[in-house]
Amino acid sequence: MRNPYAPGAGQRPPELAGRDRELRQFEVTLERVAGGRPERSMVLSGLRGVGKTVLLNALRGQAVKRAWGTGKIEARPEQSLRLPVAQAVNAAVREVAHRHRDPDRVDAVAGVLKSFALGTRLEDRKGIRWQPAVSIGTDVAATKGRADSGDLELDLAELFTDVADLARDLGVGVAIFIDEMQDVSTEELGALCGACHELSQQGAPLVVVGAGLPHLPVALAASRSYAERLFRYVAVDRLPRAMADRALLVPAGGEDVDYEAAALDELYRLTDGYPYFVQAYGKVTWDAAIASPIRVADVREAAPEAERELAVGFFGARFDRATPAERDYMRTMAGLGVDNGDSVVTTADIARALVRRPQSLSPARDGLIKKGLVYSSERGTVAFTVPHFGRFLRTQRP
Ligand SMILES: Nc1ncnc2c1ncn2[C@@H]1O[C@H](COP(=O)(O)OP(=O)(O)O)[C@@H](O)[C@H]1O
Ligand SMILES: [Mg+2]
């Protein structure tokens, strides 16, 4: 019952270890943006399970603490940003509206928000355009002629400008958080960059903070040449030894439980410092131990259970989404990768190993990228998005 650990996607860890620098940096960003000073926003990138979502949520918490208006979305492949952004902005407006002294100004912004949302045009497979029913929870009439041109970049710039002005009246700002940002299309990423660029030139207090897989910075750079000047790229990675220990020790200390040094050695060997694994192994080890301090024997006893749980929940759930051809492709990748299979492999080597022409493997590669199992930061190379995935596949019988 007292087990403090929290394995699971987006699960808030009992101790957010090793992220102090990012949190401090974001405090400065919020302060500068609220003051209308030039400042780059933040984009987090890294493999699955390193703690991007959790860090993004913590950054949002900092903005909320400063009474900023905030909203968050999770991007999906082949879904336009417009409606999710409208909903996130709506949440941010609601957070500042009740403190604003001029209800007419609030209504004006709500009207623009509505017209922005109504600008959503979806195209079905036959190319027929239709407008979705929009519900963003405001009963204000849409304002004609603002943020409704249909051009996402222009509309975002107008919407963001009006919302930022509203927040500025209160001496605060607006922060929009976008998780799984690599799933936003290049075109829409470009529109988003364009709007952010415009806002930063005005010194308007609005930031877009993103998180996504390791190739997100590359995707942003491909969408707009000046993306690098808009965002500070933060690589979210494995925890160094001292921080991995901290992630285990601090929550245990809260329950008057300690670890023997050898147990911590063994846990780091198993988890490699990957936050998801730290939580997963920490949890089963706690359950296996009968007394404090937790010992290396407890870790060894618990490890197979942790592996089983990861095989089902972390690795297997993803592997199951792949087609047979995609699975062959990944097994070949796993065979070529060194260490735990987290290394980058060239598509030429994969083709050679499968005795196929590289072009004939493009569908499998593209499918895996779309499913978020594989990423490519550099032309002609691929790598797994999930740490230790290569090792996991090598232990599976085909
Ligand atoms: N800094 C950290 N210290 C300890 N545990 C963490 C940390 N960051 C994340 N975790 C844990 O790791 C797991 C994965 O976090 P998540 O944010 O979902 O990763 P990602 O979004 O990168 O896939 C969660 O169980 C979370 O509690
Ligand atoms: Mg995540």
CSV table of N, CA and C in Angstrom, one decimal, residues 20-42 59 62-63 66 68 207 232:
chain,number,residue,atom,x,y,z
A,20,ASP,N,16.2,19.9,-12.5
A,20,ASP,CA,16.2,21.2,-11.9
A,20,ASP,C,16.6,22.3,-12.9
A,21,ARG,N,17.6,22.0,-13.7
A,21,ARG,CA,18.1,23.0,-14.7
A,21,ARG,C,16.9,23.4,-15.6
A,22,GLU,N,16.2,22.5,-16.1
A,22,GLU,CA,15.1,22.8,-17.0
A,22,GLU,C,14.0,23.6,-16.3
A,23,LEU,N,13.7,23.2,-15.1
A,23,LEU,CA,12.7,24.0,-14.4
A,23,LEU,C,13.1,25.4,-14.1
A,24,ARG,N,14.4,25.5,-13.7
A,24,ARG,CA,14.9,26.9,-13.4
A,24,ARG,C,14.9,27.7,-14.7
A,25,GLN,N,15.3,27.1,-15.8
A,25,GLN,CA,15.3,27.8,-17.1
A,25,GLN,C,14.0,28.3,-17.5
A,26,PHE,N,13.0,27.5,-17.2
A,26,PHE,CA,11.6,27.8,-17.6
A,26,PHE,C,11.1,29.0,-16.7
A,27,GLU,N,11.5,29.0,-15.5
A,27,GLU,CA,11.1,30.2,-14.6
A,27,GLU,C,11.6,31.5,-15.3
A,28,VAL,N,12.8,31.4,-15.7
A,28,VAL,CA,13.4,32.6,-16.4
A,28,VAL,C,12.6,33.0,-17.6
A,29,THR,N,12.3,31.9,-18.4
A,29,THR,CA,11.5,32.2,-19.6
A,29,THR,C,10.2,32.8,-19.3
A,30,LEU,N,9.5,32.3,-18.3
A,30,LEU,CA,8.2,32.9,-18.0
A,30,LEU,C,8.3,34.3,-17.6
A,31,GLU,N,9.3,34.6,-16.8
A,31,GLU,CA,9.5,36.0,-16.3
A,31,GLU,C,9.8,36.9,-17.4
A,32,ARG,N,10.7,36.5,-18.4
A,32,ARG,CA,11.1,37.3,-19.5
A,32,ARG,C,9.9,37.5,-20.4
A,33,VAL,N,9.2,36.5,-20.7
A,33,VAL,CA,8.1,36.6,-21.7
A,33,VAL,C,7.0,37.5,-21.1
A,34,ALA,N,6.7,37.4,-19.8
A,34,ALA,CA,5.7,38.2,-19.2
A,34,ALA,C,6.1,39.7,-19.3
A,35,GLY,N,7.5,39.9,-19.2
A,35,GLY,CA,8.0,41.3,-19.3
A,35,GLY,C,8.2,41.8,-20.7
A,36,GLY,N,7.7,41.0,-21.7
A,36,GLY,CA,7.8,41.4,-23.1
A,36,GLY,C,9.3,41.4,-23.6
A,37,ARG,N,10.1,40.7,-22.9
A,37,ARG,CA,11.5,40.6,-23.4
A,37,ARG,C,11.7,39.5,-24.5
A,38,PRO,N,12.7,39.7,-25.4
A,38,PRO,CA,12.9,38.6,-26.4
A,38,PRO,C,13.3,37.3,-25.7
A,39,GLU,N,12.7,36.2,-26.0
A,39,GLU,CA,13.1,35.0,-25.4
A,39,GLU,C,12.7,33.8,-26.2
A,40,ARG,N,13.5,32.8,-26.2
A,40,ARG,CA,13.1,31.5,-26.9
A,40,ARG,C,12.3,30.7,-26.0
A,41,SER,N,11.3,30.0,-26.6
A,41,SER,CA,10.5,29.0,-25.9
A,41,SER,C,11.3,27.7,-25.8
A,42,MET,N,10.7,26.6,-25.3
A,42,MET,CA,11.4,25.4,-25.0
A,42,MET,C,10.8,24.2,-25.8
A,59,LEU,N,6.3,21.9,-16.2
A,59,LEU,CA,6.5,23.2,-16.7
A,59,LEU,C,5.1,24.0,-16.7
A,62,GLN,N,4.3,25.2,-13.4
A,62,GLN,CA,5.0,26.5,-13.1
A,62,GLN,C,4.3,27.7,-13.6
A,63,ALA,N,3.8,27.5,-14.8
A,63,ALA,CA,3.0,28.6,-15.5
A,63,ALA,C,1.7,28.9,-14.7
A,66,ARG,N,2.2,30.8,-11.6
A,66,ARG,CA,2.4,32.3,-11.8
A,66,ARG,C,1.1,32.9,-12.4
A,68,TRP,N,-0.6,32.2,-15.0
A,68,TRP,CA,-0.7,32.3,-16.4
A,68,TRP,C,-1.9,31.5,-16.9
A,207,VAL,N,3.8,31.8,-25.1
A,207,VAL,CA,4.8,30.8,-25.5
A,207,VAL,C,4.1,29.5,-25.9
A,232,ARG,N,14.5,26.8,-27.7
A,232,ARG,CA,15.7,26.2,-27.0
A,232,ARG,C,15.4,24.7,-27.0
